[in-house]
Amino acid sequence: MASEVVHGQLNATIFEARHLGHGSILNLLEKVGEEVKELLHLEGHNGLYATIDIGIARIARTRVLSHEPQNPIWNESFHILCAYKSSYLVVSVKKGLEISAEVIGRAQIPISEILTGDVIEGWYDLYNEDFSEKLRKAQIHVRLQFKHVSEDPYWGSGIRDGDFHGVQHVYFKQRKGCRVKLYQNSHLSEHYSPRIELGHGEERSFYRPPRLWEELYEYLDGAKHFIYIAGWSVNTKITLVRDKERMISGAEGVTLGELLKKKAEQGVRVLVLIWEDRTAVEVLRNQGLMKTHCDETFEYFKGTNVYCFLCPRHADHSLSPFQSAEIAAEFTHHQKTVSLDASIQGSENRQVVSFVGGIDLCDGRYDNEIHPLFRTLNTVYRDDFHQNNYKDADLEHGGPREPWHDAHSKIQGPAAYDVVANFIQRWTKQADPSLLLKPDDLPGLLPPDAHIEGPESWNVQIFRSIDDASVVGFPANPSDAPELGLVTVKDQVIDKSIECAYIEAIRRARDFIYIENQYFFGSCASWDRDQDCGCLHLIPIEIALKIVSKIKARERFSVYVLNPMWPEGIPEGDTVQAILNWFRNTARMMYKMIGEALREEGLDHEFRPTDYLNFFCVGNREVKLPGDYVPPERPEEGTDYWNAQKHRRTMIYVHAKLMIVDDEYIIIGSANLNQRSMDGARDSEIAQGCYQPYHINQRGRRSRGEIFGYRMSLWYEHFAHKNGGLHREYLHPESFECVRMVRRICERIWDSFVEEETVEDLPGHLMLFPMRVLKDGSLDEEEDIVYPDTKASVKGRKIDVLPPILTT
């Protein structure tokens, strides 16, 4: 039977199974399970559960029932977003063992039946694992109904504010009447002032890019009741305010640790929740392999009025000891939030303000739009030299430092309380809940439903990737999870609304998508290799299917994806090369689909796949100037570090995690576009999706609100400031004219970046990712490009010694 594409939403209910005790399979598995349990002295996690698969993708899994060996009743429902290709949907009943699971029986339903959209319900006969033998009397009762994306009235519709009530079937609802600020980098120089006009007609104004760490310092300093910080890393030694041209009174030289201790001594409740890196031991000087400084931070606050808790990544109680050890060792708490109380101009009341995004409060994150490499090493970066891409790099041996591009946001209004609720849920689960001050109990604080009206208001929705091992408030009974917008995986209850939010935004997109992310790979079920790596999230395939649909409709659509030149680390190293391999698999899949669509529509002689999809990276290069820092030592000759210093260039590390759709909607937070961040049961994450109801696209009138201003400001930083400014073509990113203009500029910047001699500062930062896409959509597999100053292949390679769960 031919494979067919399943693209839409599948509503599924697994009711029950019957007559599973017939035959010897179940008894044998029970015996094997008991023997394993006795041999390894383990408490059992044995029981029956059911799964739904489309092709290689596991799309649903019920809770485990331990005391119903013959006729288990689950009665669990699932709302499943699908973008897969297969001939059959398979429903399986399995017996959980300590280390793995064994199939009791399977039923398969042709995809062609599901695609009709009719309700399919009934008892289905179960077969053995390879469907070669029917099991006597054994059956499973399921109900399925599929809705194709083309039947969704919001497919390609954009926001349409009156119809958009936020992403459905998720934990936090959309909140109206908020305020939002969007930040690029932790700082911007005094001289950064792109001329970006917002609004229309008499409502016109100009975009004013804000400065994150300056504002954060002022908010921290002004808190009266509470400061709640959740971080992957928090380094007490960093200073937030460093720009002498913009120095805040009293802020010069003040470290984050000193500021937080001062506030705690003033009576502010300061709670700091940091991921505990289990590798942070004395032999590594307490930094840990990930250099989070978690033990240093804990020791710094010990004995003070700041309550700092190191938060390990615990596993759900339902998992086996092996799985629990895997979770604790391999995954992290990756959220980056600050919530506090703040004054309100012209009022005696106070408000809750929350910061959400990708910027950690740690070393190496301070940077501006210039992204200097050498020139400020003896001033701004004297105590904050960060370079993780070259072995043995340090200030004594000189630059280049690792430039850092990132993104963050600030929320005021009802959604800010949802960020606080997330912190309270996490702190209550893993720390001392008696230390919490709840905003509802604080005098003079605006209530959670107080909102802002008017043209500058925002609608905001908070999304997460997190499981019940990390928060309180999730239902004890997994069957109650769907009512709260949660999903179940065996007995785990998971919030994976970040992936849902990305998919919803992609499906609604009309004209273009702009992405900045530290990683971009996934949808492995549609790759042509490595399909079993487990990186199943749907974001890349959803983007590819969106482009294909636009090609078939003869409509313009463009996607811009900005990643780092390579993942942070030694570029020849196994981890970096493995991640590059996943990225290439993803790009190969997407371009192949686009190339095939162009051929099928007879457009392949007129257009190329890169007219629709492009991947970018950013870098910098500086000529040497009088007064530049001169290091006392030099790197070892011939090394990557020595070459980068000789050529005075390196990549700018992209750590941002954002997606802008049609200049009217943005998702921004801590989540990368990989399985770790999207899974919900791996790294914990938080993000927000937001828009301005007064600034959405309408017939004949494009959105010109803050999101538009933010996107244009990012482009100004990346390439436009040294290439003629903000051309009118950039107002329409979906157009061929814009795509081709951006590509031409990026090619020129790349040529300057890879020249042997450094004759001028790099004329911009944005470059096409060094990957050749052929006209038919295939990648040039013969070409083996290496990154400048390294021996590392751009293609990456499969690393068999690293389990995919580590790198996906």
XYZ file of C-alpha atoms in Angstrom, residues 100-782:
683
model
C 12.566 -1.955 27.669
C 9.136 -3.168 26.586
C 7.710 -6.120 24.722
C 4.873 -6.055 22.205
C 1.834 -8.123 23.155
C -0.186 -7.351 20.059
C -0.675 -4.867 17.259
C -3.492 -3.628 15.063
C -3.011 -1.621 11.898
C -5.399 0.763 10.169
C -4.781 1.983 6.599
C -3.915 5.666 6.382
C -6.324 5.958 3.454
C -9.215 5.256 5.860
C -8.014 7.867 8.324
C -7.633 10.536 5.645
C -11.354 10.386 4.842
C -11.969 12.474 7.967
C -14.744 10.148 9.115
C -14.983 8.960 12.699
C -13.383 5.528 12.812
C -14.327 3.517 15.888
C -14.351 -0.163 16.649
C -12.662 -3.240 18.029
C -9.544 -4.155 16.064
C -7.958 -7.595 16.052
C -4.456 -7.782 17.501
C -1.608 -9.547 15.715
C 1.897 -10.442 16.747
C 4.711 -7.929 16.277
C 5.322 -8.556 12.557
C 1.616 -9.114 11.756
C 2.292 -12.671 10.644
C -0.105 -14.261 13.156
C -3.438 -13.174 14.588
C -3.809 -13.469 18.361
C -6.870 -15.504 19.367
C -9.730 -13.218 20.513
C -7.346 -10.372 21.500
C -8.656 -6.962 20.431
C -8.313 -3.250 21.148
C -11.052 -0.600 21.076
C -10.078 2.785 19.608
C -11.695 5.849 18.060
C -9.931 8.056 15.507
C -10.862 11.179 13.591
C -8.473 13.147 11.413
C -8.786 16.754 10.248
C -6.554 17.836 7.383
C -4.878 21.244 7.625
C -6.705 22.393 4.506
C -9.968 22.048 6.454
C -8.684 24.327 9.203
C -10.218 27.795 8.657
C -7.092 29.359 10.160
C -4.626 27.650 7.778
C -2.642 30.484 6.226
C -4.950 33.082 7.745
C -2.506 34.937 9.967
C -3.667 36.220 13.332
C -7.081 37.681 12.432
C -7.399 39.002 15.976
C -11.119 38.597 16.367
C -10.794 34.882 15.583
C -7.534 34.163 17.405
C -7.987 33.188 21.028
C -4.502 31.820 21.472
C -3.167 28.316 21.013
C -5.752 25.808 22.203
C -5.261 22.615 24.249
C -2.336 24.091 26.219
C -1.805 24.843 29.921
C -1.657 28.657 29.991
C -4.356 30.603 28.197
C -3.773 33.725 26.141
C -3.825 36.895 28.260
C -5.020 40.205 26.901
C -3.929 43.690 27.880
C -0.208 43.124 28.447
C 2.876 45.133 27.550
C 5.947 43.583 25.912
C 9.468 44.712 25.099
C 11.723 42.782 22.730
C 15.494 42.892 23.192
C 18.329 42.013 20.833
C 21.555 41.115 22.658
C 22.116 41.954 26.302
C 23.125 45.490 25.309
C 23.176 47.937 22.392
C 25.706 50.713 22.035
C 24.844 54.377 22.506
C 25.228 54.907 18.764
C 22.827 52.177 17.642
C 19.844 54.010 16.147
C 18.291 52.449 13.044
C 15.593 54.631 11.495
C 12.564 52.327 11.424
C 9.151 53.883 10.959
C 6.226 52.224 12.721
C 2.502 52.603 12.177
C 0.562 54.252 9.368
C -0.587 57.787 8.622
C -0.965 60.030 11.663
C -0.117 57.098 13.952
C 3.485 56.939 12.744
C 6.363 56.786 15.195
C 9.907 55.427 15.231
C 11.214 52.214 16.697
C 13.386 52.671 19.788
C 15.462 49.556 20.497
C 15.660 48.893 24.271
C 18.709 47.696 26.240
C 18.117 44.588 28.301
C 20.751 44.479 31.029
C 20.457 48.197 31.749
C 16.710 47.866 32.253
C 17.089 44.639 34.221
C 19.532 46.339 36.599
C 17.046 49.152 37.236
C 14.177 46.726 37.812
C 16.228 44.588 40.211
C 17.387 47.663 42.069
C 13.816 48.943 42.329
C 12.144 45.755 43.615
C 10.431 46.087 47.016
C 8.846 42.691 47.674
C 10.301 39.806 45.666
C 12.835 38.780 43.011
C 12.494 35.268 41.552
C 15.248 34.065 39.203
C 15.263 30.748 37.331
C 18.316 29.969 35.233
C 20.390 27.376 33.475
C 23.343 29.348 34.804
C 23.611 32.355 37.127
C 27.067 33.842 37.668
C 27.327 36.241 40.592
C 30.520 37.835 39.230
C 29.041 39.472 36.129
C 28.249 43.164 35.918
C 25.069 44.128 34.100
C 25.975 47.756 33.311
C 29.342 48.309 31.569
C 28.841 50.966 28.894
C 30.579 54.109 30.168
C 28.672 56.213 27.636
C 25.412 55.117 29.240
C 26.444 54.495 32.845
C 23.630 54.334 35.401
C 24.355 56.153 38.639
C 25.582 53.715 41.274
C 25.766 50.771 38.835
C 29.405 50.916 37.760
C 31.298 47.835 38.883
C 28.332 46.379 40.796
C 28.133 42.627 40.285
C 24.908 40.676 40.049
C 25.732 38.890 43.287
C 26.299 42.147 45.146
C 23.047 43.603 43.811
C 20.983 40.580 44.859
C 22.540 40.457 48.328
C 21.821 44.172 48.796
C 18.182 43.702 47.848
C 17.817 40.722 50.188
C 19.323 42.765 53.049
C 16.685 45.429 52.328
C 13.973 42.851 52.995
C 13.219 41.769 49.428
C 12.580 38.021 49.143
C 15.235 36.866 46.658
C 14.917 33.283 45.413
C 17.368 31.857 42.887
C 16.653 28.508 41.227
C 19.579 27.145 39.198
C 20.010 23.887 37.350
C 22.410 21.657 39.229
C 25.086 20.402 36.857
C 26.049 17.077 38.407
C 29.523 17.379 36.858
C 30.266 20.496 38.939
C 32.876 18.967 41.220
C 36.069 20.188 42.813
C 38.345 18.762 40.114
C 36.586 21.045 37.589
C 36.869 24.009 39.967
C 33.091 23.800 40.526
C 32.314 25.049 37.025
C 31.108 21.705 35.677
C 31.504 20.443 32.150
C 28.866 22.959 31.034
C 30.657 25.787 32.935
C 27.480 26.862 34.724
C 29.290 27.809 37.983
C 26.323 26.383 39.906
C 28.308 25.372 43.011
C 30.194 28.685 43.015
C 26.895 30.557 42.990
C 25.450 28.394 45.751
C 28.504 28.943 47.949
C 28.455 32.693 47.276
C 24.910 33.034 48.636
C 25.339 30.574 51.526
C 24.756 32.346 54.843
C 23.169 35.411 53.184
C 19.549 36.477 52.907
C 19.431 35.240 49.308
C 17.916 31.762 49.047
C 19.686 29.829 46.307
C 18.625 26.310 45.435
C 20.470 23.987 43.057
C 17.806 22.181 41.098
C 18.710 18.791 39.596
C 16.833 17.528 36.562
C 14.848 14.794 38.304
C 13.005 12.130 36.363
C 9.370 11.186 36.717
C 8.706 8.543 39.365
C 7.111 6.255 36.789
C 10.382 5.789 34.912
C 12.735 2.909 35.523
C 16.010 3.483 37.416
C 17.876 3.303 34.118
C 15.679 5.955 32.526
C 15.862 8.111 35.653
C 19.647 8.047 35.636
C 19.627 8.954 31.939
C 17.363 11.977 32.519
C 19.398 13.254 35.465
C 22.730 12.905 33.673
C 21.802 14.154 30.201
C 19.143 16.859 30.521
C 18.874 20.261 32.132
C 16.614 22.969 33.490
C 17.033 25.481 30.688
C 14.471 28.164 31.534
C 15.755 31.743 31.907
C 13.290 33.970 33.761
C 13.331 36.869 36.189
C 10.100 37.960 37.897
C 9.775 40.825 40.370
C 7.552 43.613 41.583
C 7.995 47.067 40.085
C 6.642 50.576 40.438
C 3.982 52.029 38.157
C 4.558 55.548 36.918
C 2.016 57.926 38.465
C 0.591 55.320 40.851
C 1.229 54.095 44.382
C 0.407 50.556 43.273
C 3.004 48.116 42.019
C 2.982 45.523 39.250
C 4.514 42.183 38.401
C 7.143 42.269 35.646
C 8.674 39.131 34.117
C 11.638 38.690 31.783
C 11.645 35.637 29.489
C 14.096 34.674 26.766
C 17.402 33.121 25.825
C 19.932 35.227 27.732
C 21.461 33.633 30.813
C 22.678 35.815 33.662
C 26.195 34.503 33.309
C 29.610 35.120 31.806
C 30.049 35.466 28.077
C 26.581 36.897 27.442
C 27.359 40.629 27.484
C 27.559 41.909 23.906
C 26.148 44.563 21.607
C 25.403 44.913 17.905
C 29.102 45.471 17.070
C 30.166 42.067 18.434
C 33.814 43.039 18.992
C 36.513 40.372 18.785
C 39.751 42.048 19.954
C 39.210 45.755 20.617
C 37.644 45.692 24.066
C 39.477 42.771 25.641
C 41.387 45.032 28.038
C 38.276 47.010 29.047
C 34.742 45.611 28.760
C 35.833 41.960 28.634
C 38.857 42.072 30.906
C 36.966 40.047 33.536
C 34.593 38.293 31.156
C 36.578 36.581 28.404
C 34.538 33.754 26.902
C 35.663 31.491 24.064
C 34.520 27.858 23.953
C 35.303 27.116 20.300
C 39.087 26.959 20.421
C 41.091 24.746 22.729
C 42.916 26.508 25.582
C 41.595 29.952 24.638
C 41.918 32.569 27.379
C 42.640 36.259 27.829
C 46.378 35.663 28.297
C 46.557 34.229 24.790
C 44.262 36.871 23.318
C 41.248 37.022 21.076
C 39.086 36.470 19.305
C 36.542 36.343 22.096
C 33.314 34.515 21.297
C 30.791 37.161 20.173
C 27.264 36.436 21.388
C 23.973 37.260 19.653
C 20.863 36.620 21.721
C 17.244 37.644 22.286
C 15.014 38.269 25.287
C 11.703 39.885 26.269
C 9.914 41.653 29.096
C 6.225 41.154 29.988
C 3.967 43.382 32.072
C 0.359 42.557 32.806
C -1.571 39.298 33.289
C 0.899 37.032 31.455
C 3.697 38.156 33.792
C 1.797 36.326 36.551
C 1.890 33.109 34.504
C 5.690 33.320 34.489
C 5.559 33.706 38.281
C 3.187 30.725 38.463
C 5.728 28.611 36.581
C 8.443 29.627 39.060
C 6.199 28.877 42.039
C 5.311 25.453 40.625
C 8.986 24.627 40.134
C 10.152 25.991 43.491
C 7.371 24.180 45.341
C 8.308 20.898 43.663
C 12.040 20.968 44.368
C 12.778 23.596 47.044
C 11.204 24.956 50.265
C 7.701 26.303 49.476
C 7.502 28.150 52.816
C 9.972 30.699 51.418
C 7.639 31.781 48.623
C 5.832 35.090 48.659
C 2.806 34.814 46.392
C 1.913 37.986 44.456
C -1.767 37.638 45.378
C -0.844 38.143 49.040
C 1.266 41.282 48.593
C -0.334 44.656 49.410
C -0.587 47.282 46.688
C 0.190 44.839 43.865
C -2.104 44.941 40.854
C -4.251 41.803 40.593
C -3.525 39.268 37.830
C -6.564 40.356 35.816
C -5.536 44.026 35.670
C -4.803 44.745 32.034
C -3.839 47.560 29.730
C -6.077 48.881 26.973
C -5.184 50.800 23.853
C -3.079 50.557 20.704
C 0.112 49.610 22.568
C -1.405 46.575 24.331
C -0.306 43.016 23.595
C -1.931 39.602 23.770
C 0.531 37.164 25.349
C 0.532 33.425 25.949
C 3.102 31.466 27.969
C 4.298 28.093 26.690
C 6.516 25.450 28.266
C 8.366 22.203 27.808
C 8.308 20.548 31.237
C 7.074 17.417 33.002
C 5.526 16.551 36.354
C 8.916 15.693 37.860
C 9.732 19.409 37.777
C 6.481 21.152 38.751
C 3.472 20.777 41.024
C -0.079 21.301 39.826
C -0.259 18.629 37.157
C -3.016 16.022 37.662
C -2.136 12.834 39.508
C -4.314 10.858 37.117
C -2.900 11.042 33.573
C -6.389 10.670 32.110
C -7.184 14.156 33.454
C -4.246 15.708 31.589
C -5.983 16.653 28.300
C -8.429 18.947 30.133
C -5.433 21.032 31.286
C -3.748 21.076 27.903
C -1.213 18.443 28.930
C -0.138 15.163 27.356
C 0.759 11.808 28.833
C 3.613 9.461 28.063
C 3.022 6.282 30.049
C 2.524 7.713 33.563
C 4.329 10.978 32.901
C 2.297 14.153 32.534
C 3.984 16.634 30.202
C 3.504 20.206 29.052
C 4.911 20.438 25.519
C 3.058 23.549 24.452
C 6.131 25.221 22.936
C 6.100 22.797 20.016
C 2.335 23.255 19.686
C 2.792 27.033 19.565
C 5.425 26.842 16.827
C 3.265 24.510 14.734
C 0.181 26.723 15.153
C 2.145 29.807 14.103
C 3.655 28.054 11.066
C 0.270 26.764 9.957
C -1.247 30.258 10.246
C 1.645 31.905 8.368
C 0.733 33.706 5.138
C 3.867 35.391 3.761
C 7.139 34.630 5.546
C 8.859 33.181 8.589
C 12.045 34.511 10.170
C 13.857 32.278 12.672
C 16.906 32.771 14.859
C 17.898 29.730 16.885
C 20.921 28.045 18.373
C 19.865 24.744 16.763
C 17.602 23.797 13.890
C 17.036 20.108 13.231
C 14.216 17.622 13.601
C 11.381 15.751 11.850
C 13.633 12.716 11.500
C 10.694 10.506 10.484
C 10.915 12.267 7.104
C 14.714 12.129 6.691
C 16.284 9.820 4.123
C 18.659 8.422 6.776
C 19.069 8.214 10.581
C 15.293 8.024 10.982
C 15.680 6.181 14.261
C 17.594 8.965 16.040
C 14.491 10.063 17.980
C 14.465 13.711 16.838
C 10.797 13.590 15.910
C 9.489 17.104 16.577
C 7.605 18.537 13.620
C 8.809 22.103 13.145
C 11.095 21.580 10.098
C 8.595 19.378 8.257
C 5.794 21.851 9.007
C 7.853 24.642 7.446
C 8.639 22.507 4.401
C 4.980 21.554 3.966
C 3.974 25.216 4.253
C 6.393 26.146 1.453
C 5.184 23.228 -0.692
C 1.566 24.348 -0.237
C 2.466 27.883 -1.322
C 4.284 26.600 -4.422
C 1.230 24.563 -5.367
C -0.987 27.622 -4.845
C 1.403 29.797 -6.925
C 1.845 32.120 -3.924
C 5.010 33.668 -2.561
C 6.456 32.492 0.721
C 9.952 32.832 2.159
C 11.714 31.359 5.164
C 14.912 32.752 6.673
C 16.704 30.641 9.296
C 19.696 32.027 11.214
C 21.870 29.532 13.115
C 25.420 29.644 14.439
C 28.127 28.763 11.946
C 28.624 25.664 14.080
C 27.306 24.587 17.505
C 29.385 25.913 20.373
C 32.419 23.713 20.971
C 35.538 22.492 19.196
C 34.331 22.282 15.567
C 36.145 19.017 14.795
C 34.778 17.424 18.000
C 32.339 14.542 17.964
C 29.443 16.445 19.558
C 29.641 19.371 17.131
C 29.995 17.091 14.122
C 27.032 14.968 15.231
C 24.797 18.039 15.541
C 25.928 19.338 12.141
C 24.972 15.961 10.692
C 21.432 16.253 12.125
C 21.155 19.770 10.702
C 22.253 18.610 7.252
C 19.744 15.745 7.314
C 17.042 18.300 8.099
C 18.082 20.741 5.368
C 18.371 17.884 2.839
C 14.817 16.785 3.624
C 13.372 20.299 3.360
C 15.130 21.245 0.123
C 14.217 17.911 -1.473
C 10.528 18.520 -0.767
C 10.736 22.038 -2.193
C 12.603 20.866 -5.302
C 10.041 18.134 -5.940
C 7.154 20.605 -5.579
C 8.739 22.987 -8.088
C 9.174 20.153 -10.589
C 5.627 18.868 -10.098
C 4.240 22.368 -10.712
C 6.479 22.982 -13.728
C 8.231 25.887 -11.990
C 11.719 24.393 -11.693
C 13.019 26.289 -14.758
C 11.943 29.613 -13.301
C 12.658 29.280 -9.578
C 15.158 27.607 -7.271
C 14.555 26.098 -3.814
C 16.639 28.932 -2.347
C 14.013 31.388 -3.580
C 11.892 29.979 -0.741
C 14.217 28.719 2.008
C 17.621 29.968 3.133
C 19.926 29.195 6.042
C 22.304 31.830 7.381
C 25.071 32.261 9.925
C 26.855 35.331 11.292
C 30.510 36.189 11.823
C 32.848 39.091 12.356
C 36.307 40.213 11.292
C 38.340 43.183 12.532
C 41.402 44.955 11.207
C 44.037 45.664 13.806
C 44.006 49.192 15.222
C 46.494 51.089 17.357
C 45.769 50.492 21.010
C 44.241 47.046 20.532
C 44.892 44.627 23.384
C 48.211 42.793 23.039
C 48.209 39.448 24.869
C 51.311 38.406 26.798
C 51.245 34.970 25.128
C 50.276 33.543 21.719
C 48.325 30.396 20.815
C 50.195 27.358 19.563
C 51.095 27.880 15.922
C 48.937 26.045 13.395
C 45.977 25.525 15.708
C 42.448 26.749 14.973
C 42.939 29.358 17.700
C 46.176 30.599 16.120
C 44.570 30.758 12.663
C 41.519 32.666 13.942
C 43.815 35.152 15.675
C 46.024 35.497 12.602
C 43.031 36.181 10.336
C 41.229 38.209 13.026
C 37.880 36.515 12.457
C 35.442 34.101 14.028
C 31.754 33.262 14.030
C 29.236 35.187 16.104
C 27.489 32.620 18.245
C 23.718 32.705 17.736
C 22.027 31.804 21.008
C 18.664 33.470 20.256
C 15.470 31.417 20.223
C 12.798 33.291 18.288
C 10.421 33.023 15.355
C 8.671 35.962 13.696
C 5.690 35.243 11.446
C 4.424 37.843 8.958
C 5.740 40.696 11.154
C 2.677 40.302 13.383
C 3.413 37.359 15.729
C 6.545 36.326 17.600
C 7.588 33.376 19.763
C 10.608 34.088 21.951
C 12.046 32.155 24.862
C 14.618 29.612 25.987
C 13.715 26.722 23.669
C 15.968 25.524 20.881
C 14.554 23.884 17.775
C 15.739 20.401 18.660
C 14.243 17.404 20.446
C 15.751 18.308 23.822
C 13.758 21.525 23.931
C 10.557 20.378 22.213
C 10.127 17.006 23.899
C 8.773 18.188 27.242
C 10.393 15.290 29.107
C 13.980 16.352 28.397
C 15.170 19.945 28.977
C 12.706 22.228 30.759
C 11.928 25.380 28.752
C 9.697 28.447 28.720
C 8.652 30.814 25.934
C 6.013 33.372 25.123
C 3.993 33.961 21.977
C 2.603 37.450 21.514
C 1.194 40.046 19.134
C -0.355 43.520 19.156
C -4.059 43.409 18.227
C -3.833 46.959 16.849
C -0.897 45.998 14.606
C -1.888 42.945 12.597
C -1.950 42.484 8.844
C -5.107 43.616 7.117
C -6.172 43.798 3.500
C -3.953 46.408 1.852
C -2.251 47.333 5.131
C 0.820 45.507 6.443
C 1.643 45.186 10.117
C 3.951 47.978 11.225
C 4.023 47.421 14.981
C 6.803 46.588 17.406
C 7.376 43.111 15.974
C 8.006 44.611 12.544
C 10.360 47.151 14.150
C 12.189 44.378 16.001
C 12.689 42.289 12.858
C 13.968 45.303 10.919
C 16.308 46.180 13.781
C 17.711 42.650 13.749
C 18.302 42.899 10.002
C 19.919 46.282 10.484
C 22.339 44.748 12.988
C 23.067 41.683 10.894
C 23.673 43.208 7.477
C 21.763 46.347 6.520
C 23.809 48.914 8.492
C 26.836 48.525 6.200
C 24.970 47.717 3.011
C 22.870 50.709 2.115
C 20.578 50.714 5.122
C 17.041 49.395 5.284
C 15.949 49.080 1.664
C 12.276 49.159 0.771
C 12.557 45.508 -0.375
C 12.929 44.500 3.279
C 9.353 45.631 3.906
C 8.251 42.528 1.962
C 10.493 39.649 3.063
C 8.428 37.141 1.078
C 9.262 38.754 -2.259
C 11.809 37.360 -4.703
C 13.388 40.813 -4.777
C 14.016 40.748 -1.042
C 15.270 37.164 -0.934
C 17.691 37.698 -3.804
C 18.933 41.027 -2.458
C 19.661 39.498 0.946
C 21.447 36.572 -0.689
C 23.647 38.875 -2.800
C 24.665 40.905 0.246
C 25.395 37.756 2.245
C 27.562 36.345 -0.531
C 29.663 39.527 -0.535
C 30.058 39.384 3.238
C 31.126 35.726 3.036
C 33.713 36.551 0.378
C 35.202 39.190 2.691
C 35.085 36.802 5.641
C 37.078 34.033 3.924
C 39.725 36.243 2.260
C 43.287 35.464 3.331
C 44.100 39.064 4.226
C 42.126 41.237 6.615
C 41.876 44.490 4.699
C 38.819 46.012 6.406
C 36.268 45.337 9.071
C 33.690 42.877 7.814
C 30.971 44.770 5.866
C 28.117 43.255 7.874
C 27.700 40.000 9.761
C 25.112 37.885 7.943
C 26.346 35.178 5.570
C 24.764 32.274 3.753
C 25.428 29.027 5.562
C 28.205 27.299 3.572
C 26.059 24.608 1.989
C 25.489 24.364 -1.777
C 21.893 23.691 -2.817
C 21.476 22.446 -6.374
C 18.646 23.539 -8.615
C 16.732 20.282 -8.141
C 16.771 20.708 -4.347
C 19.531 18.214 -3.624
C 22.605 19.183 -1.626
C 26.010 19.030 -3.266
C 27.376 15.942 -1.508
C 30.627 16.010 -3.499
